[in-house]
Amino acid sequence: MGLAQAGQLKVLVATSVDMPMADIRDGKLVGGVHLDLGKALALKLHRELVTEVLPRKRLAQAMESGRADILCTYQPEWLDGRHQWTQAFFPQSELLVSAASLPRPHAPADVRGQPVGTVLGFAYPEMEHALGSDFIRSDAPSAQANLWKFQLGRVHHMIVDKAFYDYQLQQGAKFAAHPPLVLKQQLTRCALSVRSSVPLAEVEAAITELLREGAINHILSNYR
């Protein structure tokens, strides 16, 4: 596919993203937070929403080439290349979930040398800083695959996003686990392609308006 078209807002989502952030079926984004957020931004920007799902390793090139306009719930250190960045606005919490059959960890150091379920291509700087070479990753292609490994007892610890964890509980998933340890709470951003026809100032204004209206919290509340 070519460059994002004027009059459109083309939103990128990684194939590895799970609900509630993205409902991806047959390679298409059909639901979830990313779709709701994209719709809200497109409405404020008076543009037609277009979405594309790509493997994580192709996101940076798609943004740099202008194939897409925007990629949300990211941080600059997670995405290679030169991009424009919005204000930090979208809440994200990272949790360490541990099996109830083991002692409850109270700090990352408590899982030193033990395999931890992680998602391929994701960075976990808090764990890496705390444990160094004693941070033993057990990569899965997605958070859902990570959860299945945990439920089958193939790993006894996993790192998950709080939104994913809460959604799984709301859907009736069973966790024989301790209350999670919060590793990080942060506000993530949107990356805007330097080749986008959408001015960064307009995206910032749209985000500010959504925040003022409480729209971000409303989107998240739909999946709790």
JSON list of C-alpha atoms in Angstrom, two decimals:
[
{"chain": "A", "resi": 1, "resn": "MET", "atom": "CA", "xyz": [0.00, 0.00, 0.00]},
{"chain": "A", "resi": 2, "resn": "GLY", "atom": "CA", "xyz": [1.14, 3.53, -0.73]},
{"chain": "A", "resi": 3, "resn": "LEU", "atom": "CA", "xyz": [1.23, 6.73, 1.26]},
{"chain": "A", "resi": 4, "resn": "ALA", "atom": "CA", "xyz": [-1.57, 7.67, 3.60]},
{"chain": "A", "resi": 5, "resn": "GLN", "atom": "CA", "xyz": [-4.05, 9.84, 1.71]},
{"chain": "A", "resi": 6, "resn": "ALA", "atom": "CA", "xyz": [-5.00, 13.42, 2.47]},
{"chain": "A", "resi": 7, "resn": "GLY", "atom": "CA", "xyz": [-8.39, 13.54, 4.16]},
{"chain": "A", "resi": 8, "resn": "GLN", "atom": "CA", "xyz": [-7.68, 10.28, 5.96]},
{"chain": "A", "resi": 9, "resn": "LEU", "atom": "CA", "xyz": [-6.21, 9.38, 9.31]},
{"chain": "A", "resi": 10, "resn": "LYS", "atom": "CA", "xyz": [-4.37, 6.11, 8.86]},
{"chain": "A", "resi": 11, "resn": "VAL", "atom": "CA", "xyz": [-3.77, 4.38, 12.17]},
{"chain": "A", "resi": 12, "resn": "LEU", "atom": "CA", "xyz": [-1.24, 1.57, 12.62]},
{"chain": "A", "resi": 13, "resn": "VAL", "atom": "CA", "xyz": [-1.61, -1.34, 15.05]},
{"chain": "A", "resi": 14, "resn": "ALA", "atom": "CA", "xyz": [0.81, -4.20, 15.68]},
{"chain": "A", "resi": 15, "resn": "THR", "atom": "CA", "xyz": [-0.31, -7.76, 14.97]},
{"chain": "A", "resi": 16, "resn": "SER", "atom": "CA", "xyz": [0.86, -8.80, 18.46]},
{"chain": "A", "resi": 17, "resn": "VAL", "atom": "CA", "xyz": [-1.66, -6.56, 20.27]},
{"chain": "A", "resi": 18, "resn": "ASP", "atom": "CA", "xyz": [-4.50, -8.33, 22.09]},
{"chain": "A", "resi": 19, "resn": "MET", "atom": "CA", "xyz": [-7.85, -7.31, 23.52]},
{"chain": "A", "resi": 20, "resn": "PRO", "atom": "CA", "xyz": [-8.89, -5.02, 25.00]},
{"chain": "A", "resi": 21, "resn": "MET", "atom": "CA", "xyz": [-6.44, -2.93, 22.98]},
{"chain": "A", "resi": 22, "resn": "ALA", "atom": "CA", "xyz": [-7.14, -4.55, 19.62]},
{"chain": "A", "resi": 23, "resn": "ASP", "atom": "CA", "xyz": [-9.55, -7.14, 18.23]},
{"chain": "A", "resi": 24, "resn": "ILE", "atom": "CA", "xyz": [-7.75, -8.35, 15.11]},
{"chain": "A", "resi": 25, "resn": "ARG", "atom": "CA", "xyz": [-9.48, -10.83, 12.82]},
{"chain": "A", "resi": 26, "resn": "ASP", "atom": "CA", "xyz": [-8.20, -12.00, 9.45]},
{"chain": "A", "resi": 27, "resn": "GLY", "atom": "CA", "xyz": [-5.55, -9.29, 9.60]},
{"chain": "A", "resi": 28, "resn": "LYS", "atom": "CA", "xyz": [-8.09, -6.50, 10.13]},
{"chain": "A", "resi": 29, "resn": "LEU", "atom": "CA", "xyz": [-8.72, -4.31, 13.16]},
{"chain": "A", "resi": 30, "resn": "VAL", "atom": "CA", "xyz": [-12.40, -4.77, 14.02]},
{"chain": "A", "resi": 31, "resn": "GLY", "atom": "CA", "xyz": [-12.63, -3.61, 17.63]},
{"chain": "A", "resi": 32, "resn": "GLY", "atom": "CA", "xyz": [-10.88, -2.64, 20.83]},
{"chain": "A", "resi": 33, "resn": "VAL", "atom": "CA", "xyz": [-9.29, 0.46, 22.34]},
{"chain": "A", "resi": 34, "resn": "HIS", "atom": "CA", "xyz": [-7.11, 1.26, 19.31]},
{"chain": "A", "resi": 35, "resn": "LEU", "atom": "CA", "xyz": [-10.14, 1.34, 17.03]},
{"chain": "A", "resi": 36, "resn": "ASP", "atom": "CA", "xyz": [-12.15, 3.44, 19.49]},
{"chain": "A", "resi": 37, "resn": "LEU", "atom": "CA", "xyz": [-9.27, 5.86, 19.98]},
{"chain": "A", "resi": 38, "resn": "GLY", "atom": "CA", "xyz": [-8.72, 6.07, 16.23]},
{"chain": "A", "resi": 39, "resn": "LYS", "atom": "CA", "xyz": [-12.39, 6.86, 15.66]},
{"chain": "A", "resi": 40, "resn": "ALA", "atom": "CA", "xyz": [-12.34, 9.55, 18.34]},
{"chain": "A", "resi": 41, "resn": "LEU", "atom": "CA", "xyz": [-9.22, 11.21, 16.89]},
{"chain": "A", "resi": 42, "resn": "ALA", "atom": "CA", "xyz": [-10.49, 10.98, 13.30]},
{"chain": "A", "resi": 43, "resn": "LEU", "atom": "CA", "xyz": [-13.77, 12.60, 14.33]},
{"chain": "A", "resi": 44, "resn": "LYS", "atom": "CA", "xyz": [-11.98, 15.51, 16.00]},
{"chain": "A", "resi": 45, "resn": "LEU", "atom": "CA", "xyz": [-9.68, 15.90, 13.00]},
{"chain": "A", "resi": 46, "resn": "HIS", "atom": "CA", "xyz": [-12.56, 15.70, 10.48]},
{"chain": "A", "resi": 47, "resn": "ARG", "atom": "CA", "xyz": [-10.84, 12.86, 8.67]},
{"chain": "A", "resi": 48, "resn": "GLU", "atom": "CA", "xyz": [-11.80, 9.39, 7.48]},
{"chain": "A", "resi": 49, "resn": "LEU", "atom": "CA", "xyz": [-10.36, 6.65, 9.69]},
{"chain": "A", "resi": 50, "resn": "VAL", "atom": "CA", "xyz": [-8.30, 3.97, 7.96]},
{"chain": "A", "resi": 51, "resn": "THR", "atom": "CA", "xyz": [-6.50, 1.26, 9.92]},
{"chain": "A", "resi": 52, "resn": "GLU", "atom": "CA", "xyz": [-3.71, -1.15, 9.07]},
{"chain": "A", "resi": 53, "resn": "VAL", "atom": "CA", "xyz": [-2.30, -4.05, 11.06]},
{"chain": "A", "resi": 54, "resn": "LEU", "atom": "CA", "xyz": [1.40, -4.83, 10.64]},
{"chain": "A", "resi": 55, "resn": "PRO", "atom": "CA", "xyz": [4.02, -6.94, 12.42]},
{"chain": "A", "resi": 56, "resn": "ARG", "atom": "CA", "xyz": [5.82, -4.96, 15.12]},
{"chain": "A", "resi": 57, "resn": "LYS", "atom": "CA", "xyz": [9.15, -5.04, 13.24]},
{"chain": "A", "resi": 58, "resn": "ARG", "atom": "CA", "xyz": [7.53, -3.23, 10.28]},
{"chain": "A", "resi": 59, "resn": "LEU", "atom": "CA", "xyz": [5.89, -0.39, 12.22]},
{"chain": "A", "resi": 60, "resn": "ALA", "atom": "CA", "xyz": [8.84, 2.03, 12.24]},
{"chain": "A", "resi": 61, "resn": "GLN", "atom": "CA", "xyz": [9.45, 1.74, 8.48]},
{"chain": "A", "resi": 62, "resn": "ALA", "atom": "CA", "xyz": [5.75, 2.21, 7.73]},
{"chain": "A", "resi": 63, "resn": "MET", "atom": "CA", "xyz": [5.72, 5.37, 9.81]},
{"chain": "A", "resi": 64, "resn": "GLU", "atom": "CA", "xyz": [8.93, 6.79, 8.34]},
{"chain": "A", "resi": 65, "resn": "SER", "atom": "CA", "xyz": [7.79, 6.13, 4.77]},
{"chain": "A", "resi": 66, "resn": "GLY", "atom": "CA", "xyz": [4.45, 7.87, 5.31]},
{"chain": "A", "resi": 67, "resn": "ARG", "atom": "CA", "xyz": [2.51, 4.67, 4.71]},
{"chain": "A", "resi": 68, "resn": "ALA", "atom": "CA", "xyz": [0.61, 5.50, 7.91]},
{"chain": "A", "resi": 69, "resn": "ASP", "atom": "CA", "xyz": [-0.09, 8.66, 9.85]},
{"chain": "A", "resi": 70, "resn": "ILE", "atom": "CA", "xyz": [-0.17, 7.63, 13.47]},
{"chain": "A", "resi": 71, "resn": "LEU", "atom": "CA", "xyz": [0.72, 4.91, 15.96]},
{"chain": "A", "resi": 72, "resn": "CYS", "atom": "CA", "xyz": [-0.66, 5.28, 19.48]},
{"chain": "A", "resi": 73, "resn": "THR", "atom": "CA", "xyz": [0.07, 4.01, 23.01]},
{"chain": "A", "resi": 74, "resn": "TYR", "atom": "CA", "xyz": [3.83, 4.08, 22.35]},
{"chain": "A", "resi": 75, "resn": "GLN", "atom": "CA", "xyz": [6.92, 5.75, 23.74]},
{"chain": "A", "resi": 76, "resn": "PRO", "atom": "CA", "xyz": [9.85, 7.20, 21.75]},
{"chain": "A", "resi": 77, "resn": "GLU", "atom": "CA", "xyz": [12.27, 4.59, 23.13]},
{"chain": "A", "resi": 78, "resn": "TRP", "atom": "CA", "xyz": [10.08, 1.79, 21.76]},
{"chain": "A", "resi": 79, "resn": "LEU", "atom": "CA", "xyz": [10.13, 2.91, 18.13]},
{"chain": "A", "resi": 80, "resn": "ASP", "atom": "CA", "xyz": [13.19, 3.30, 15.91]},
{"chain": "A", "resi": 81, "resn": "GLY", "atom": "CA", "xyz": [13.53, 6.20, 13.49]},
{"chain": "A", "resi": 82, "resn": "ARG", "atom": "CA", "xyz": [12.52, 9.85, 13.42]},
{"chain": "A", "resi": 83, "resn": "HIS", "atom": "CA", "xyz": [8.91, 10.66, 14.27]},
{"chain": "A", "resi": 84, "resn": "GLN", "atom": "CA", "xyz": [6.84, 13.45, 15.75]},
{"chain": "A", "resi": 85, "resn": "TRP", "atom": "CA", "xyz": [5.45, 12.75, 19.22]},
{"chain": "A", "resi": 86, "resn": "THR", "atom": "CA", "xyz": [2.33, 13.93, 20.97]},
{"chain": "A", "resi": 87, "resn": "GLN", "atom": "CA", "xyz": [1.91, 14.76, 24.62]},
{"chain": "A", "resi": 88, "resn": "ALA", "atom": "CA", "xyz": [1.85, 11.83, 27.05]},
{"chain": "A", "resi": 89, "resn": "PHE", "atom": "CA", "xyz": [-1.82, 11.10, 27.69]},
{"chain": "A", "resi": 90, "resn": "PHE", "atom": "CA", "xyz": [-2.76, 7.41, 27.55]},
{"chain": "A", "resi": 91, "resn": "PRO", "atom": "CA", "xyz": [-2.38, 5.51, 30.88]},
{"chain": "A", "resi": 92, "resn": "GLN", "atom": "CA", "xyz": [-0.57, 2.21, 30.94]},
{"chain": "A", "resi": 93, "resn": "SER", "atom": "CA", "xyz": [0.48, 0.01, 33.85]},
{"chain": "A", "resi": 94, "resn": "GLU", "atom": "CA", "xyz": [2.82, -2.97, 33.62]},
{"chain": "A", "resi": 95, "resn": "LEU", "atom": "CA", "xyz": [2.25, -5.85, 36.03]},
{"chain": "A", "resi": 96, "resn": "LEU", "atom": "CA", "xyz": [4.26, -8.85, 37.17]},
{"chain": "A", "resi": 97, "resn": "VAL", "atom": "CA", "xyz": [1.85, -11.73, 37.76]},
{"chain": "A", "resi": 98, "resn": "SER", "atom": "CA", "xyz": [3.15, -14.72, 39.73]},
{"chain": "A", "resi": 99, "resn": "ALA", "atom": "CA", "xyz": [1.69, -18.16, 40.39]},
{"chain": "A", "resi": 100, "resn": "ALA", "atom": "CA", "xyz": [0.12, -18.65, 43.80]},
{"chain": "A", "resi": 101, "resn": "SER", "atom": "CA", "xyz": [2.12, -21.87, 44.19]},
{"chain": "A", "resi": 102, "resn": "LEU", "atom": "CA", "xyz": [5.29, -19.79, 44.70]},
{"chain": "A", "resi": 103, "resn": "PRO", "atom": "CA", "xyz": [6.12, -17.12, 47.30]},
{"chain": "A", "resi": 104, "resn": "ARG", "atom": "CA", "xyz": [4.67, -13.75, 46.33]},
{"chain": "A", "resi": 105, "resn": "PRO", "atom": "CA", "xyz": [7.37, -11.45, 44.88]},
{"chain": "A", "resi": 106, "resn": "HIS", "atom": "CA", "xyz": [7.56, -7.95, 46.33]},
{"chain": "A", "resi": 107, "resn": "ALA", "atom": "CA", "xyz": [10.24, -6.63, 43.95]},
{"chain": "A", "resi": 108, "resn": "PRO", "atom": "CA", "xyz": [11.69, -7.62, 40.57]},
{"chain": "A", "resi": 109, "resn": "ALA", "atom": "CA", "xyz": [14.73, -9.06, 42.40]},
{"chain": "A", "resi": 110, "resn": "ASP", "atom": "CA", "xyz": [12.48, -11.77, 43.84]},
{"chain": "A", "resi": 111, "resn": "VAL", "atom": "CA", "xyz": [12.23, -13.50, 40.43]},
{"chain": "A", "resi": 112, "resn": "ARG", "atom": "CA", "xyz": [15.95, -13.35, 39.71]},
{"chain": "A", "resi": 113, "resn": "GLY", "atom": "CA", "xyz": [17.04, -16.26, 37.53]},
{"chain": "A", "resi": 114, "resn": "GLN", "atom": "CA", "xyz": [13.48, -17.55, 37.02]},
{"chain": "A", "resi": 115, "resn": "PRO", "atom": "CA", "xyz": [11.81, -17.65, 33.58]},
{"chain": "A", "resi": 116, "resn": "VAL", "atom": "CA", "xyz": [9.34, -14.79, 33.13]},
{"chain": "A", "resi": 117, "resn": "GLY", "atom": "CA", "xyz": [6.69, -14.83, 30.42]},
{"chain": "A", "resi": 118, "resn": "THR", "atom": "CA", "xyz": [7.30, -11.92, 28.03]},
{"chain": "A", "resi": 119, "resn": "VAL", "atom": "CA", "xyz": [6.16, -10.83, 24.57]},
{"chain": "A", "resi": 120, "resn": "LEU", "atom": "CA", "xyz": [8.58, -11.11, 21.67]},
{"chain": "A", "resi": 121, "resn": "GLY", "atom": "CA", "xyz": [9.91, -7.70, 20.63]},
{"chain": "A", "resi": 122, "resn": "PHE", "atom": "CA", "xyz": [8.78, -5.90, 23.79]},
{"chain": "A", "resi": 123, "resn": "ALA", "atom": "CA", "xyz": [11.32, -4.16, 26.03]},
{"chain": "A", "resi": 124, "resn": "TYR", "atom": "CA", "xyz": [11.11, -4.43, 29.82]},
{"chain": "A", "resi": 125, "resn": "PRO", "atom": "CA", "xyz": [13.61, -1.83, 31.04]},
{"chain": "A", "resi": 126, "resn": "GLU", "atom": "CA", "xyz": [12.62, -2.04, 34.73]},
{"chain": "A", "resi": 127, "resn": "MET", "atom": "CA", "xyz": [13.29, -5.76, 34.82]},
{"chain": "A", "resi": 128, "resn": "GLU", "atom": "CA", "xyz": [16.45, -5.43, 32.76]},
{"chain": "A", "resi": 129, "resn": "HIS", "atom": "CA", "xyz": [17.76, -2.68, 35.02]},
{"chain": "A", "resi": 130, "resn": "ALA", "atom": "CA", "xyz": [16.93, -4.57, 38.21]},
{"chain": "A", "resi": 131, "resn": "LEU", "atom": "CA", "xyz": [18.12, -8.03, 37.13]},
{"chain": "A", "resi": 132, "resn": "GLY", "atom": "CA", "xyz": [20.57, -7.59, 34.27]},
{"chain": "A", "resi": 133, "resn": "SER", "atom": "CA", "xyz": [21.56, -10.99, 32.89]},
{"chain": "A", "resi": 134, "resn": "ASP", "atom": "CA", "xyz": [19.44, -12.65, 35.60]},
{"chain": "A", "resi": 135, "resn": "PHE", "atom": "CA", "xyz": [16.28, -11.48, 33.82]},
{"chain": "A", "resi": 136, "resn": "ILE", "atom": "CA", "xyz": [15.31, -14.71, 32.05]},
{"chain": "A", "resi": 137, "resn": "ARG", "atom": "CA", "xyz": [12.80, -13.99, 29.29]},
{"chain": "A", "resi": 138, "resn": "SER", "atom": "CA", "xyz": [10.41, -16.65, 28.02]},
{"chain": "A", "resi": 139, "resn": "ASP", "atom": "CA", "xyz": [9.07, -14.99, 24.88]},
{"chain": "A", "resi": 140, "resn": "ALA", "atom": "CA", "xyz": [5.64, -15.62, 23.37]},
{"chain": "A", "resi": 141, "resn": "PRO", "atom": "CA", "xyz": [4.18, -13.98, 20.25]},
{"chain": "A", "resi": 142, "resn": "SER", "atom": "CA", "xyz": [1.45, -12.15, 22.18]},
{"chain": "A", "resi": 143, "resn": "ALA", "atom": "CA", "xyz": [0.08, -11.45, 25.64]},
{"chain": "A", "resi": 144, "resn": "GLN", "atom": "CA", "xyz": [-2.63, -14.06, 25.05]},
{"chain": "A", "resi": 145, "resn": "ALA", "atom": "CA", "xyz": [-0.04, -16.71, 24.23]},
{"chain": "A", "resi": 146, "resn": "ASN", "atom": "CA", "xyz": [1.87, -15.60, 27.31]},
{"chain": "A", "resi": 147, "resn": "LEU", "atom": "CA", "xyz": [-1.25, -16.14, 29.42]},
{"chain": "A", "resi": 148, "resn": "TRP", "atom": "CA", "xyz": [-1.79, -19.63, 28.03]},
{"chain": "A", "resi": 149, "resn": "LYS", "atom": "CA", "xyz": [1.78, -20.57, 28.97]},
{"chain": "A", "resi": 150, "resn": "PHE", "atom": "CA", "xyz": [1.16, -19.27, 32.49]},
{"chain": "A", "resi": 151, "resn": "GLN", "atom": "CA", "xyz": [-2.13, -21.13, 32.85]},
{"chain": "A", "resi": 152, "resn": "LEU", "atom": "CA", "xyz": [-0.48, -24.36, 31.66]},
{"chain": "A", "resi": 153, "resn": "GLY", "atom": "CA", "xyz": [2.30, -23.93, 34.22]},
{"chain": "A", "resi": 154, "resn": "ARG", "atom": "CA", "xyz": [5.05, -23.54, 31.62]},
{"chain": "A", "resi": 155, "resn": "VAL", "atom": "CA", "xyz": [6.07, -20.28, 33.30]},
{"chain": "A", "resi": 156, "resn": "HIS", "atom": "CA", "xyz": [5.31, -19.19, 36.85]},
{"chain": "A", "resi": 157, "resn": "HIS", "atom": "CA", "xyz": [5.69, -15.46, 36.25]},
{"chain": "A", "resi": 158, "resn": "MET", "atom": "CA", "xyz": [4.52, -13.21, 33.42]},
{"chain": "A", "resi": 159, "resn": "ILE", "atom": "CA", "xyz": [4.60, -9.51, 32.62]},
{"chain": "A", "resi": 160, "resn": "VAL", "atom": "CA", "xyz": [1.31, -8.14, 31.31]},
{"chain": "A", "resi": 161, "resn": "ASP", "atom": "CA", "xyz": [-0.39, -4.82, 30.70]},
{"chain": "A", "resi": 162, "resn": "LYS", "atom": "CA", "xyz": [-2.97, -3.99, 33.36]},
{"chain": "A", "resi": 163, "resn": "ALA", "atom": "CA", "xyz": [-5.66, -3.37, 30.74]},
{"chain": "A", "resi": 164, "resn": "PHE", "atom": "CA", "xyz": [-5.11, -6.89, 29.35]},
{"chain": "A", "resi": 165, "resn": "TYR", "atom": "CA", "xyz": [-5.08, -8.43, 32.83]},
{"chain": "A", "resi": 166, "resn": "ASP", "atom": "CA", "xyz": [-8.27, -6.65, 33.93]},
{"chain": "A", "resi": 167, "resn": "TYR", "atom": "CA", "xyz": [-10.01, -7.55, 30.67]},
{"chain": "A", "resi": 168, "resn": "GLN", "atom": "CA", "xyz": [-9.12, -11.22, 31.07]},
{"chain": "A", "resi": 169, "resn": "LEU", "atom": "CA", "xyz": [-10.55, -11.22, 34.59]},
{"chain": "A", "resi": 170, "resn": "GLN", "atom": "CA", "xyz": [-13.69, -9.49, 33.33]},
{"chain": "A", "resi": 171, "resn": "GLN", "atom": "CA", "xyz": [-14.02, -12.20, 30.66]},
{"chain": "A", "resi": 172, "resn": "GLY", "atom": "CA", "xyz": [-13.81, -14.93, 33.31]},
{"chain": "A", "resi": 173, "resn": "ALA", "atom": "CA", "xyz": [-10.21, -16.06, 32.89]},
{"chain": "A", "resi": 174, "resn": "LYS", "atom": "CA", "xyz": [-8.84, -17.97, 35.88]},
{"chain": "A", "resi": 175, "resn": "PHE", "atom": "CA", "xyz": [-5.54, -16.94, 37.44]},
{"chain": "A", "resi": 176, "resn": "ALA", "atom": "CA", "xyz": [-4.10, -19.06, 40.25]},
{"chain": "A", "resi": 177, "resn": "ALA", "atom": "CA", "xyz": [-1.97, -16.05, 41.05]},
{"chain": "A", "resi": 178, "resn": "HIS", "atom": "CA", "xyz": [-0.98, -13.60, 43.73]},
{"chain": "A", "resi": 179, "resn": "PRO", "atom": "CA", "xyz": [-2.17, -9.99, 43.48]},
{"chain": "A", "resi": 180, "resn": "PRO", "atom": "CA", "xyz": [0.06, -8.49, 40.76]},
{"chain": "A", "resi": 181, "resn": "LEU", "atom": "CA", "xyz": [3.18, -6.46, 41.44]},
{"chain": "A", "resi": 182, "resn": "VAL", "atom": "CA", "xyz": [3.04, -3.09, 39.67]},
{"chain": "A", "resi": 183, "resn": "LEU", "atom": "CA", "xyz": [6.31, -2.63, 37.76]},
{"chain": "A", "resi": 184, "resn": "LYS", "atom": "CA", "xyz": [5.54, 0.66, 36.02]},
{"chain": "A", "resi": 185, "resn": "GLN", "atom": "CA", "xyz": [2.80, 3.24, 35.61]},
{"chain": "A", "resi": 186, "resn": "GLN", "atom": "CA", "xyz": [3.17, 5.68, 32.75]},
{"chain": "A", "resi": 187, "resn": "LEU", "atom": "CA", "xyz": [1.39, 7.82, 30.21]},
{"chain": "A", "resi": 188, "resn": "THR", "atom": "CA", "xyz": [2.08, 6.76, 26.63]},
{"chain": "A", "resi": 189, "resn": "ARG", "atom": "CA", "xyz": [1.99, 8.89, 23.47]},
{"chain": "A", "resi": 190, "resn": "CYS", "atom": "CA", "xyz": [1.15, 8.76, 19.78]},
{"chain": "A", "resi": 191, "resn": "ALA", "atom": "CA", "xyz": [3.86, 8.84, 17.12]},
{"chain": "A", "resi": 192, "resn": "LEU", "atom": "CA", "xyz": [2.96, 10.94, 14.07]},
{"chain": "A", "resi": 193, "resn": "SER", "atom": "CA", "xyz": [4.77, 10.36, 10.80]},
{"chain": "A", "resi": 194, "resn": "VAL", "atom": "CA", "xyz": [6.95, 13.25, 9.68]},
{"chain": "A", "resi": 195, "resn": "ARG", "atom": "CA", "xyz": [5.41, 12.67, 6.23]},
{"chain": "A", "resi": 196, "resn": "SER", "atom": "CA", "xyz": [1.82, 12.83, 7.46]},
{"chain": "A", "resi": 197, "resn": "SER", "atom": "CA", "xyz": [-0.54, 15.44, 6.04]},
{"chain": "A", "resi": 198, "resn": "VAL", "atom": "CA", "xyz": [-1.97, 15.82, 9.55]},
{"chain": "A", "resi": 199, "resn": "PRO", "atom": "CA", "xyz": [-0.29, 18.68, 11.48]},
{"chain": "A", "resi": 200, "resn": "LEU", "atom": "CA", "xyz": [1.01, 17.69, 14.90]},
{"chain": "A", "resi": 201, "resn": "ALA", "atom": "CA", "xyz": [-0.66, 20.77, 16.42]},
{"chain": "A", "resi": 202, "resn": "GLU", "atom": "CA", "xyz": [-4.06, 19.51, 15.24]},
{"chain": "A", "resi": 203, "resn": "VAL", "atom": "CA", "xyz": [-3.46, 16.07, 16.76]},
{"chain": "A", "resi": 204, "resn": "GLU", "atom": "CA", "xyz": [-2.39, 17.69, 20.03]},
{"chain": "A", "resi": 205, "resn": "ALA", "atom": "CA", "xyz": [-5.53, 19.83, 20.05]},
{"chain": "A", "resi": 206, "resn": "ALA", "atom": "CA", "xyz": [-7.68, 16.77, 19.40]},
{"chain": "A", "resi": 207, "resn": "ILE", "atom": "CA", "xyz": [-6.05, 14.85, 22.25]},
{"chain": "A", "resi": 208, "resn": "THR", "atom": "CA", "xyz": [-6.44, 17.81, 24.61]},
{"chain": "A", "resi": 209, "resn": "GLU", "atom": "CA", "xyz": [-10.13, 18.03, 23.75]},
{"chain": "A", "resi": 210, "resn": "LEU", "atom": "CA", "xyz": [-10.63, 14.27, 24.27]},
{"chain": "A", "resi": 211, "resn": "LEU", "atom": "CA", "xyz": [-8.94, 14.52, 27.66]},
{"chain": "A", "resi": 212, "resn": "ARG", "atom": "CA", "xyz": [-11.09, 17.47, 28.65]},
{"chain": "A", "resi": 213, "resn": "GLU", "atom": "CA", "xyz": [-14.23, 15.57, 27.67]},
{"chain": "A", "resi": 214, "resn": "GLY", "atom": "CA", "xyz": [-13.17, 12.46, 29.59]},
{"chain": "A", "resi": 215, "resn": "ALA", "atom": "CA", "xyz": [-13.25, 10.44, 26.37]},
{"chain": "A", "resi": 216, "resn": "ILE", "atom": "CA", "xyz": [-10.05, 8.48, 27.08]},
{"chain": "A", "resi": 217, "resn": "ASN", "atom": "CA", "xyz": [-11.35, 7.20, 30.41]},
{"chain": "A", "resi": 218, "resn": "HIS", "atom": "CA", "xyz": [-14.70, 6.43, 28.78]},
{"chain": "A", "resi": 219, "resn": "ILE", "atom": "CA", "xyz": [-13.01, 4.33, 26.09]},
{"chain": "A", "resi": 220, "resn": "LEU", "atom": "CA", "xyz": [-11.08, 2.37, 28.71]},
{"chain": "A", "resi": 221, "resn": "SER", "atom": "CA", "xyz": [-14.15, 1.91, 30.90]},
{"chain": "A", "resi": 222, "resn": "ASN", "atom": "CA", "xyz": [-15.89, 0.06, 28.07]},
{"chain": "A", "resi": 223, "resn": "TYR", "atom": "CA", "xyz": [-13.50, -2.86, 28.58]},
{"chain": "A", "resi": 224, "resn": "ARG", "atom": "CA", "xyz": [-13.34, -3.03, 32.38]}
]
